[in-house]
Every structure is written in structure tokens, then in C-alpha cells.
CSV table of C-alpha atoms in Angstrom, one decimal:
chain,number,residue,atom,x,y,z
A,1,MET,CA,103.4,48.2,110.5
A,2,LEU,CA,104.1,49.6,114.4
A,3,ALA,CA,100.6,46.7,115.1
A,4,SER,CA,102.5,43.8,112.7
A,5,VAL,CA,105.5,44.2,114.8
A,6,ALA,CA,103.9,44.8,118.0
A,7,SER,CA,101.4,41.5,117.8
A,8,LYS,CA,105.0,39.7,115.9
A,9,GLN,CA,106.8,40.4,119.4
A,10,MET,CA,103.8,38.7,121.3
A,11,ARG,CA,103.7,36.2,119.3
A,12,HIS,CA,107.3,35.8,119.7
A,13,LYS,CA,107.7,36.5,123.4
A,14,ALA,CA,104.2,33.6,123.8
A,15,CYS,CA,106.0,31.3,122.0
A,16,ALA,CA,109.3,32.3,124.4
A,17,ASN,CA,107.0,31.3,127.6
A,18,ALA,CA,106.1,28.4,126.4
A,19,ILE,CA,109.0,27.1,125.9
A,20,LYS,CA,110.2,27.9,129.5
A,21,ALA,CA,107.3,26.4,130.8
A,22,SER,CA,107.8,23.2,129.0
A,23,ALA,CA,111.7,22.3,129.8
A,24,SER,CA,110.5,23.7,133.7
A,25,SER,CA,107.6,20.6,133.8
A,26,LEU,CA,110.3,18.7,131.5
A,27,GLU,CA,113.2,19.2,134.6
A,28,GLN,CA,114.2,16.1,136.8
A,29,LYS,CA,112.6,16.6,140.1
A,30,ARG,CA,115.0,15.5,143.3
A,31,ASN,CA,112.9,14.5,146.3
A,32,LEU,CA,114.3,13.2,149.8
A,33,HIS,CA,114.2,8.9,148.9
A,34,ASP,CA,116.3,9.9,145.7
A,35,LEU,CA,119.6,10.2,148.8
A,36,MET,CA,120.8,7.1,149.1
A,37,LEU,CA,123.9,5.7,152.1
A,38,ARG,CA,125.8,3.3,152.1
A,39,LYS,CA,125.6,0.9,155.5
A,40,LYS,CA,129.4,0.4,155.5
A,41,THR,CA,131.4,3.4,153.9
A,42,GLY,CA,128.2,5.9,154.4
A,43,GLN,CA,129.0,6.7,150.5
A,44,PRO,CA,126.0,8.1,149.4
A,45,PHE,CA,124.4,8.3,146.3
A,46,THR,CA,121.6,9.8,144.2
A,47,ARG,CA,119.6,7.5,141.6
A,48,GLN,CA,118.3,9.9,138.8
A,49,GLY,CA,114.6,8.8,136.6
A,50,ALA,CA,112.2,6.8,137.4
A,51,GLY,CA,114.1,3.3,137.0
A,52,GLY,CA,115.3,0.8,134.2
A,53,ARG,CA,117.7,0.9,131.8
A,54,SER,CA,117.5,4.9,130.1
A,55,THR,CA,118.4,5.8,133.4
A,56,SER,CA,120.7,5.5,136.9
A,57,ASN,CA,120.7,3.8,140.4
A,58,GLY,CA,123.1,5.8,141.3
A,59,HIS,CA,125.4,3.0,141.3
A,60,VAL,CA,129.0,1.6,139.6
A,61,ALA,CA,129.8,-2.1,139.3
A,62,THR,CA,132.9,-3.6,139.1
A,63,VAL,CA,133.0,-6.9,136.9
A,64,PHE,CA,136.2,-9.3,136.6
A,65,GLY,CA,135.5,-12.6,134.7
A,66,CYS,CA,132.9,-9.8,132.4
A,67,THR,CA,133.9,-11.9,129.3
A,68,GLY,CA,132.7,-15.5,130.7
A,69,PHE,CA,129.3,-17.6,130.6
A,70,LEU,CA,127.8,-16.2,133.4
A,71,GLY,CA,129.9,-12.9,133.7
A,72,ARG,CA,127.7,-11.5,130.3
A,73,TYR,CA,124.5,-12.6,132.2
A,74,VAL,CA,125.2,-10.1,135.2
A,75,VAL,CA,126.5,-7.8,133.6
A,76,ASN,CA,123.8,-7.2,131.1
A,77,ARG,CA,121.2,-8.0,134.1
A,78,LEU,CA,123.2,-5.0,136.3
A,79,ALA,CA,122.8,-2.0,133.4
A,80,GLN,CA,119.4,-3.3,132.6
A,81,GLN,CA,118.6,-1.0,136.1
A,82,GLY,CA,120.9,1.5,135.6
A,83,THR,CA,124.0,0.6,136.6
A,84,GLN,CA,127.3,2.1,135.7
A,85,VAL,CA,129.5,-1.2,134.9
A,86,VAL,CA,132.9,-1.3,134.4
A,87,ILE,CA,133.9,-4.3,132.3
A,88,ALA,CA,137.6,-5.9,133.6
A,89,HIS,CA,138.8,-7.6,130.3
A,90,ARG,CA,141.7,-8.7,128.5
A,91,ASP,CA,140.5,-8.7,125.2
A,92,PRO,CA,138.4,-5.4,123.7
A,93,ASP,CA,136.7,-8.0,121.4
A,94,GLU,CA,136.0,-10.1,124.1
A,95,ALA,CA,134.3,-7.2,125.7
A,96,ARG,CA,132.8,-5.7,123.1
A,97,PRO,CA,129.8,-6.7,122.9
A,98,LEU,CA,128.6,-6.1,126.0
A,99,LYS,CA,128.6,-2.1,125.3
A,100,VAL,CA,125.1,-2.8,124.0
A,101,THR,CA,124.0,-4.6,126.4
A,102,GLY,CA,123.4,-0.7,129.1
A,103,ASP,CA,123.0,2.3,127.9
A,104,LEU,CA,125.2,4.7,125.7
A,105,GLY,CA,128.3,5.7,128.7
A,106,GLN,CA,127.1,2.9,131.1
A,107,ILE,CA,129.3,0.3,129.8
A,108,VAL,CA,132.8,0.7,131.1
A,109,PRO,CA,135.6,-1.5,129.3
A,110,LEU,CA,139.0,-0.9,131.0
A,111,GLU,CA,141.8,-3.7,130.3
A,112,VAL,CA,143.1,-5.8,133.4
A,113,ASP,CA,146.2,-7.6,133.9
A,114,LEU,CA,145.6,-10.0,137.4
A,115,LYS,CA,149.6,-9.2,137.2
A,116,ASP,CA,149.1,-5.5,137.3
A,117,ARG,CA,147.9,-4.5,140.7
A,118,GLU,CA,147.4,-0.9,139.0
A,119,SER,CA,145.5,-2.2,136.7
A,120,ILE,CA,143.3,-3.5,139.0
A,121,ASN,CA,143.6,-0.1,141.7
A,122,GLU,CA,142.3,1.6,138.1
A,123,VAL,CA,139.0,-0.6,137.8
A,124,VAL,CA,137.8,-0.9,141.0
A,125,ARG,CA,139.0,2.7,142.0
A,126,HIS,CA,134.6,4.2,141.7
A,127,SER,CA,133.0,1.4,142.1
A,128,ASP,CA,131.0,0.5,145.4
A,129,ILE,CA,130.8,-3.1,144.8
A,130,VAL,CA,132.4,-5.0,142.5
A,131,TYR,CA,132.1,-8.7,141.7
A,132,ASN,CA,135.2,-11.4,141.1
A,133,LEU,CA,134.1,-14.1,138.7
A,134,ILE,CA,137.5,-14.9,137.8
A,135,GLY,CA,137.7,-18.9,136.9
A,136,ARG,CA,140.1,-21.5,135.5
A,137,ASP,CA,138.9,-24.8,133.7
A,138,TYR,CA,142.3,-25.7,133.2
A,139,GLU,CA,145.7,-24.4,133.9
A,140,THR,CA,148.0,-22.8,131.4
A,141,LYS,CA,151.6,-21.8,131.0
A,142,ASN,CA,150.3,-18.0,131.7
A,143,TYR,CA,148.4,-19.3,135.0
A,144,THR,CA,147.6,-22.5,137.7
A,145,PHE,CA,144.9,-22.6,139.3
A,146,ASP,CA,146.5,-21.6,142.5
A,147,GLN,CA,147.1,-18.0,140.8
A,148,VAL,CA,143.6,-17.2,139.7
A,149,HIS,CA,142.4,-18.4,142.1
A,150,VAL,CA,144.5,-17.4,144.7
A,151,ASP,CA,146.6,-15.0,143.7
A,152,GLY,CA,144.6,-13.0,142.3
A,153,ALA,CA,141.5,-13.2,144.6
A,154,ARG,CA,143.7,-11.2,146.5
A,155,ALA,CA,144.6,-9.1,144.4
A,156,ILE,CA,141.5,-8.2,144.0
A,157,ALA,CA,139.8,-7.9,147.6
A,158,GLU,CA,143.4,-6.3,148.3
A,159,ALA,CA,142.4,-3.7,145.8
A,160,CYS,CA,139.3,-3.2,147.3
A,161,ALA,CA,140.4,-3.0,150.6
A,162,GLU,CA,142.7,0.1,149.5
A,163,ASN,CA,139.6,1.9,147.4
A,164,ASP,CA,137.3,1.7,150.3
A,165,VAL,CA,135.0,0.0,147.8
A,166,ALA,CA,131.3,-0.9,150.2
A,167,ARG,CA,130.5,-4.2,148.4
A,168,LEU,CA,132.7,-7.6,147.3
A,169,VAL,CA,130.8,-10.5,145.2
A,170,HIS,CA,133.4,-12.9,145.0
A,171,VAL,CA,132.9,-16.4,142.9
A,172,SER,CA,134.4,-19.6,144.1
A,173,ALA,CA,132.7,-23.1,143.1
A,174,LEU,CA,130.2,-26.0,144.6
A,175,ASN,CA,132.9,-29.0,146.5
A,176,ALA,CA,135.3,-25.9,147.4
A,177,ASN,CA,137.3,-28.2,150.1
A,178,GLU,CA,141.2,-27.1,150.6
A,179,ASP,CA,140.4,-31.0,151.5
A,180,SER,CA,139.7,-31.8,147.8
A,181,THR,CA,141.3,-34.3,145.6
A,182,SER,CA,140.3,-31.8,142.9
A,183,GLY,CA,143.5,-29.4,142.4
A,184,PHE,CA,140.2,-27.1,140.8
A,185,LEU,CA,138.0,-27.0,143.8
A,186,ARG,CA,141.1,-27.1,146.4
A,187,SER,CA,142.7,-23.9,145.1
A,188,LYS,CA,139.1,-22.4,145.0
A,189,ALA,CA,138.5,-23.0,149.0
A,190,ARG,CA,142.0,-21.5,149.8
A,191,GLY,CA,141.0,-18.4,147.4
A,192,GLU,CA,137.9,-17.8,149.6
A,193,LYS,CA,140.3,-17.8,152.6
A,194,ALA,CA,142.3,-15.0,150.9
A,195,VAL,CA,139.5,-13.2,150.2
A,196,ARG,CA,137.9,-13.2,153.8
A,197,GLU,CA,141.7,-13.1,155.6
A,198,VAL,CA,141.1,-9.2,153.8
A,199,VAL,CA,137.4,-8.6,152.8
A,200,PRO,CA,135.9,-10.0,156.0
A,201,GLY,CA,133.0,-8.7,154.8
A,202,ALA,CA,133.0,-10.4,151.4
A,203,THR,CA,129.8,-11.9,149.9
A,204,ILE,CA,130.8,-15.8,148.2
A,205,VAL,CA,129.2,-17.3,145.6
A,206,ARG,CA,128.9,-20.8,144.9
A,207,PRO,CA,127.6,-22.6,142.0
A,208,GLY,CA,127.2,-26.0,140.8
A,209,THR,CA,127.8,-26.9,137.1
A,210,MET,CA,125.9,-23.6,135.2
A,211,TYR,CA,124.1,-24.7,131.9
A,212,GLY,CA,122.7,-22.0,129.5
A,213,GLN,CA,122.3,-20.9,125.7
A,214,GLU,CA,126.2,-20.2,125.8
A,215,ASP,CA,127.1,-23.1,128.0
A,216,ARG,CA,129.7,-25.8,127.6
A,217,PHE,CA,127.7,-28.3,129.1
A,218,LEU,CA,124.7,-28.7,127.4
A,219,ASN,CA,125.9,-27.9,123.8
A,220,ARG,CA,128.9,-30.4,124.3
A,221,ILE,CA,126.0,-33.3,125.2
A,222,GLY,CA,123.8,-31.9,122.2
A,223,THR,CA,126.4,-31.5,118.9
A,224,GLY,CA,126.9,-35.3,119.7
A,225,GLU,CA,130.9,-34.8,118.1
A,226,GLY,CA,134.2,-36.2,119.3
A,227,TRP,CA,133.6,-39.2,121.8
A,228,GLN,CA,131.7,-38.5,124.5
A,229,PHE,CA,131.8,-40.6,127.8
A,230,TRP,CA,131.7,-40.4,131.2
A,231,VAL,CA,133.9,-41.9,133.9
A,232,ASN,CA,133.0,-44.1,137.8
A,233,GLU,CA,130.0,-46.1,135.8
A,234,SER,CA,127.9,-43.1,136.3
A,235,LYS,CA,127.7,-42.5,139.6
A,236,ALA,CA,128.5,-38.9,140.7
A,237,LYS,CA,126.1,-36.7,141.3
A,238,ILE,CA,125.5,-33.3,140.5
A,239,ARG,CA,122.7,-30.4,140.6
A,240,PRO,CA,122.6,-28.2,137.4
A,241,VAL,CA,121.5,-25.1,138.0
A,242,TYR,CA,120.0,-22.7,135.1
A,243,ALA,CA,123.1,-19.3,135.1
A,244,ILE,CA,119.7,-17.1,134.8
A,245,ASP,CA,119.2,-18.2,138.1
A,246,VAL,CA,123.0,-16.9,139.1
A,247,ALA,CA,122.5,-13.7,137.4
A,248,GLN,CA,119.6,-12.6,139.3
A,249,ALA,CA,121.2,-13.4,142.5
A,250,MET,CA,124.2,-11.8,141.7
A,251,GLU,CA,121.8,-8.9,140.9
A,252,ILE,CA,120.1,-8.8,143.5
A,253,PHE,CA,123.7,-8.8,146.1
A,254,LEU,CA,123.6,-5.2,143.9
A,255,THR,CA,121.2,-3.8,147.2
A,256,ALA,CA,120.9,-6.0,149.8
A,257,GLU,CA,123.2,-5.8,152.5
A,258,THR,CA,122.1,-8.2,154.4
A,259,THR,CA,124.3,-10.4,152.8
A,260,ILE,CA,127.3,-9.1,153.2
A,261,GLY,CA,129.7,-11.3,155.0
A,262,LYS,CA,127.5,-14.7,153.9
A,263,THR,CA,128.2,-17.6,152.2
A,264,TYR,CA,125.9,-18.5,149.4
A,265,GLU,CA,125.5,-22.2,147.7
A,266,PHE,CA,123.5,-22.4,143.9
A,267,TYR,CA,122.2,-24.9,142.9
A,268,GLY,CA,119.4,-27.4,140.4
A,269,PRO,CA,116.6,-28.4,142.2
A,270,LYS,CA,117.1,-32.0,140.9
A,271,GLU,CA,120.4,-34.1,141.0
A,272,TYR,CA,121.0,-36.6,138.1
A,273,THR,CA,124.1,-38.8,137.0
A,274,TYR,CA,126.0,-38.1,133.8
A,275,GLU,CA,124.5,-40.7,132.5
A,276,GLN,CA,120.6,-39.9,133.2
A,277,ILE,CA,121.7,-35.8,131.2
A,278,PHE,CA,122.8,-37.8,128.4
A,279,GLU,CA,119.6,-39.5,128.3
A,280,LEU,CA,117.5,-36.4,128.9
A,281,ALA,CA,119.8,-35.3,125.8
A,282,ARG,CA,119.4,-38.1,123.3
A,283,GLU,CA,115.0,-37.9,125.1
A,284,ILE,CA,115.1,-34.1,123.5
A,285,SER,CA,117.5,-34.1,120.8
A,286,LYS,CA,116.5,-37.4,118.4
A,287,LYS,CA,119.5,-38.8,118.0
A,288,PRO,CA,121.3,-41.4,119.5
A,289,LEU,CA,124.4,-39.8,121.2
A,290,PRO,CA,127.1,-42.6,121.9
A,291,THR,CA,128.9,-42.7,125.6
A,292,TYR,CA,130.7,-44.8,126.1
A,293,ASN,CA,131.4,-45.9,130.4
A,294,VAL,CA,135.8,-45.1,130.4
A,295,PRO,CA,137.4,-46.7,133.2
A,296,THR,CA,138.5,-43.9,134.9
A,297,SER,CA,142.4,-45.0,135.0
A,298,ILE,CA,142.8,-44.6,131.9
A,299,ALA,CA,140.9,-41.6,131.6
A,300,LYS,CA,143.5,-40.0,133.8
A,301,LEU,CA,145.9,-41.0,131.4
A,302,ALA,CA,144.0,-40.0,128.2
A,303,ALA,CA,143.7,-36.4,129.6
A,304,ASN,CA,147.7,-36.4,130.7
A,305,ILE,CA,148.4,-37.2,126.6
A,306,VAL,CA,146.0,-34.7,125.4
A,307,ASP,CA,147.4,-32.0,128.7
A,308,LYS,CA,150.4,-32.1,127.0
A,309,LEU,CA,149.2,-30.7,123.7
A,310,PRO,CA,149.6,-27.1,122.6
A,311,TYR,CA,146.7,-25.0,123.2
A,312,ASN,CA,144.0,-27.9,124.9
A,313,GLN,CA,140.8,-26.3,125.9
A,314,MET,CA,138.8,-30.0,125.8
A,315,ILE,CA,139.9,-32.0,128.7
A,316,CYS,CA,142.6,-32.0,131.5
A,317,PRO,CA,143.1,-35.2,134.1
A,318,ASP,CA,141.4,-32.4,136.8
A,319,LEU,CA,138.2,-32.2,135.1
A,320,ILE,CA,138.1,-35.9,134.9
A,321,GLU,CA,138.4,-36.7,138.9
A,322,ARG,CA,135.9,-33.6,139.0
A,323,MET,CA,133.8,-36.3,136.5
A,324,THR,CA,133.9,-39.0,139.8
A,325,LEU,CA,132.8,-36.5,142.7
A,326,ASP,CA,129.2,-35.9,143.7
A,327,ASP,CA,128.0,-32.6,144.3
A,328,LYS,CA,127.3,-32.0,148.3
A,329,PRO,CA,125.9,-29.0,149.5
A,330,THR,CA,126.3,-28.0,153.2
A,331,PRO,CA,123.8,-28.2,155.8
A,332,GLY,CA,122.8,-25.2,156.8
A,333,ALA,CA,123.9,-22.9,153.9
A,334,LEU,CA,122.5,-20.4,152.2
A,335,THR,CA,120.5,-21.0,149.0
A,336,PHE,CA,118.1,-19.2,146.2
A,337,ALA,CA,115.3,-19.9,148.7
A,338,ASP,CA,117.0,-17.7,151.6
A,339,LEU,CA,116.9,-14.5,148.6
A,340,TYR,CA,112.7,-16.2,147.4
A,341,ILE,CA,113.9,-17.4,144.2
A,342,GLU,CA,113.1,-20.3,142.6
A,343,PRO,CA,115.9,-22.4,141.0
A,344,THR,CA,114.7,-23.7,137.6
A,345,ASP,CA,114.5,-27.7,136.9
A,346,LEU,CA,116.8,-28.5,133.9
A,347,ASP,CA,114.0,-30.8,133.2
A,348,ALA,CA,111.0,-27.7,131.7
A,349,ILE,CA,113.5,-25.5,129.8
A,350,ALA,CA,116.5,-28.2,128.9
A,351,ILE,CA,114.5,-28.4,125.6
A,352,GLN,CA,115.6,-24.7,124.6
A,353,PHE,CA,118.9,-25.1,124.8
A,354,LEU,CA,119.0,-29.0,123.0
A,355,ARG,CA,116.1,-28.3,120.0
A,356,ARG,CA,118.4,-26.6,118.1
A,357,PHE,CA,120.1,-30.0,117.7
A,358,ARG,CA,117.7,-32.0,116.2
A,359,SER,CA,116.8,-32.7,112.3
A,360,THR,CA,114.6,-30.4,110.2
A,361,ALA,CA,112.2,-33.4,109.6
A,362,ILE,CA,111.5,-33.3,113.2
A,363,PHE,CA,112.6,-30.1,115.0
A,364,ASP,CA,108.5,-28.9,116.1
A,365,LEU,CA,108.2,-31.7,117.6
A,366,PRO,CA,107.1,-30.8,121.5
A,367,TYR,CA,109.2,-32.9,124.5
A,368,GLU,CA,106.6,-34.5,126.6
A,369,LYS,CA,108.0,-34.9,130.3
A,370,GLY,CA,109.2,-31.3,130.6
A,371,ASP,CA,108.3,-28.8,127.8
A,372,GLY,CA,104.9,-26.8,129.0
A,373,GLN,CA,104.8,-27.5,132.7
A,374,VAL,CA,103.2,-25.1,134.7
A,375,LYS,CA,104.7,-23.3,137.7
A,376,LYS,CA,102.7,-22.1,140.4
A,377,GLY,CA,101.9,-18.1,140.6
A,378,VAL,CA,99.7,-15.7,139.3
A,379,TYR,CA,98.3,-16.1,135.9
A,380,HIS,CA,97.1,-13.6,133.7
A,381,VAL,CA,94.8,-14.0,130.7
A,382,ILE,CA,94.2,-11.7,127.8
A,383,ASP,CA,90.9,-11.9,126.4
């Protein structure tokens, strides 16, 4: 009996020792290189884990405009490397799908109002980097271009300055110029100036027309619905850029402090007219996609009439004006090349977005011009 009790006690002790040893082996170790400091503020932050979605890299980022086209990709890229992301939103239903981009507790939704300074302070208070992706393609009765791109940008910059936020990344637009004939582009230029007055070290990003899975560019063309047109005899030349490439650059800004205070212009490697893009869409979708060349003055008159309609999100006079302007990169400006990113060629990837507009009979037909293009690099072949 006593021997049995003693044997049982020894087994319990051995089991307890095994559990303790297992726990100690799983205990996380902190190394000196896990502790890092922000150069600007001296603020320390500590990494936890080996890296990836289910770990923490110690950064806290706030993303304004998170529910927009580019914002969703930026939130995903940041969360995938273990960043805790505060998603500043106006509509919780639109922000809810972003919760799954990061691990449990890593995506923090907070409601914000650009006209409420206290709510802006609340969403940036604990962050060491803030991304301002807020933009408006058309004006409404609640928000004009200046209220969004200038006043809103200044309010976010002031909140960052008041709360000692180490980094601010502000997204403007390619061709932003205070002398532009477009009110949208003038307001974007004034917004850049307002941000730099408050936060001189802000990083300015000027992307061109972006395309991707959920864009309002290729998808509008591919549907073939409505009245497809171009103005200015399709003489305007644009340089579309892949949204994933822009999001990758935004991810690099998180840790690359050499980008502080600099301005980057992101655009695609090839120049197109609107007519050439429609022709590309026809070749891939195998649909006629009829288009019309509308005189600019008539298009603006029609846009002014449509703009008076309630809930109009289709067209506005300023959009017509922008369709007449060429994309003109600033000579000597920093680009993807300065971040060691090779921008994606629209010809090579457009089939991914336009194939779905084909009929089922020809859905699997290849696109000879772009599909299958091989990029330079290292490729591993699996036997």
C-alpha cells in the first residue's frame, strides 16, 4: 500500500517536472536586437515572435481612409507583418470586413469624424505612424474638395503633432498643382502644403490612376454598361499604376525612416491614351465595348446637369477636366525605383481583372500580348 502511494507520488512529481520543463522551453526569450528605438522620438518598441500575422512587430499604425480602394490593401499589408492597425472609419459596416486581415486584437476599429478634432486625437493617440489615405473624387453637400483634402489633412497633421506621432504618410495625387485647371488637383496640392507646414517630416505620396480587383477604372470599362466615352479626342495620356504596388511601397514606409520628409510619385511603367485602354479591354474581354468621342464642352455641360441629381456618384465636371490632362511626373522625383520596387505592367496583368467580363464560351482563351510574360528574376523549378 505504502509502496503504491509512493509510486503514485513519484509519477505525479515526474509529470509536474515535465510540464514545468515544457513551459520553460516554450517561454519566449527577448534579445537585445528585439528592442528598437524611433530615431525621431526615441520611442522604444519591442518585437514579439518570429514575425508574421500572428506575432507583433511592436508598431501601432492608424489608417485613415481604410475602407477605400487603396486603404484595404494597406491595412492588409500592415497586419500581415504583425502591426497593430487602428482603422479609422465612418461606417462600421464597411470597416467590419477588415477585422480578418489581422490576428485577434490586432485590428482596432474606431469611429472618426474629420470635423471632430477629439475623435481624430483618439485614433492617433497610441500610434507611431499614421497613414492619411482620405480622398474624394467628387464634391457633396457635406464635404467639398478643400474640406477633405486641405482642412481634413491639416486636422490629421495637427493631431499627429500634438500626440508626438513619429511618422505621417500623406497620400496626394499625381499632377497635384495649385495652378491646375482641376479643383481636385488644386486641393490636393494645397493639402500637401498644409501637411508640410504642420509636420515638415511628413512623407508625401502621389499615385497615378490606380487599378486592381475592386477599382472604378477597369471594372467600369469592362462592364460595357452605360455610355462609355472619352473626351479631348483621347489625346490625354495616363500612366495607370497597380494598387498592390502602391500598398507595398506604403508598407516599406513603416520601417524605412530614410523616407521621412520626402515626396514620392508612383505611376506605371507604360503610358496609355484612353482609347488604347479601351482597345486593351476589348482584346481581353472579347466584347465590342462601344465608345464615343464627346467634345469636352458638351461633356462638361452634361456633367453639370448630372451633378445636380441627388446621390450622383457617376460623373462630375471636375472629372471631365481631369480626363483632358496628361500624367506628368515631376522630373527627378522619387519613384518605385528608389524603393527597389518594379512596377507592374498593365498589359501583363489586365487579364486578371477583365477576364470575368468574357462569356463562358471563351472564358479560358489566353491573351497573347500580356498573359505569360516572364519577368527577370530567380525561379525555382520543382520536379
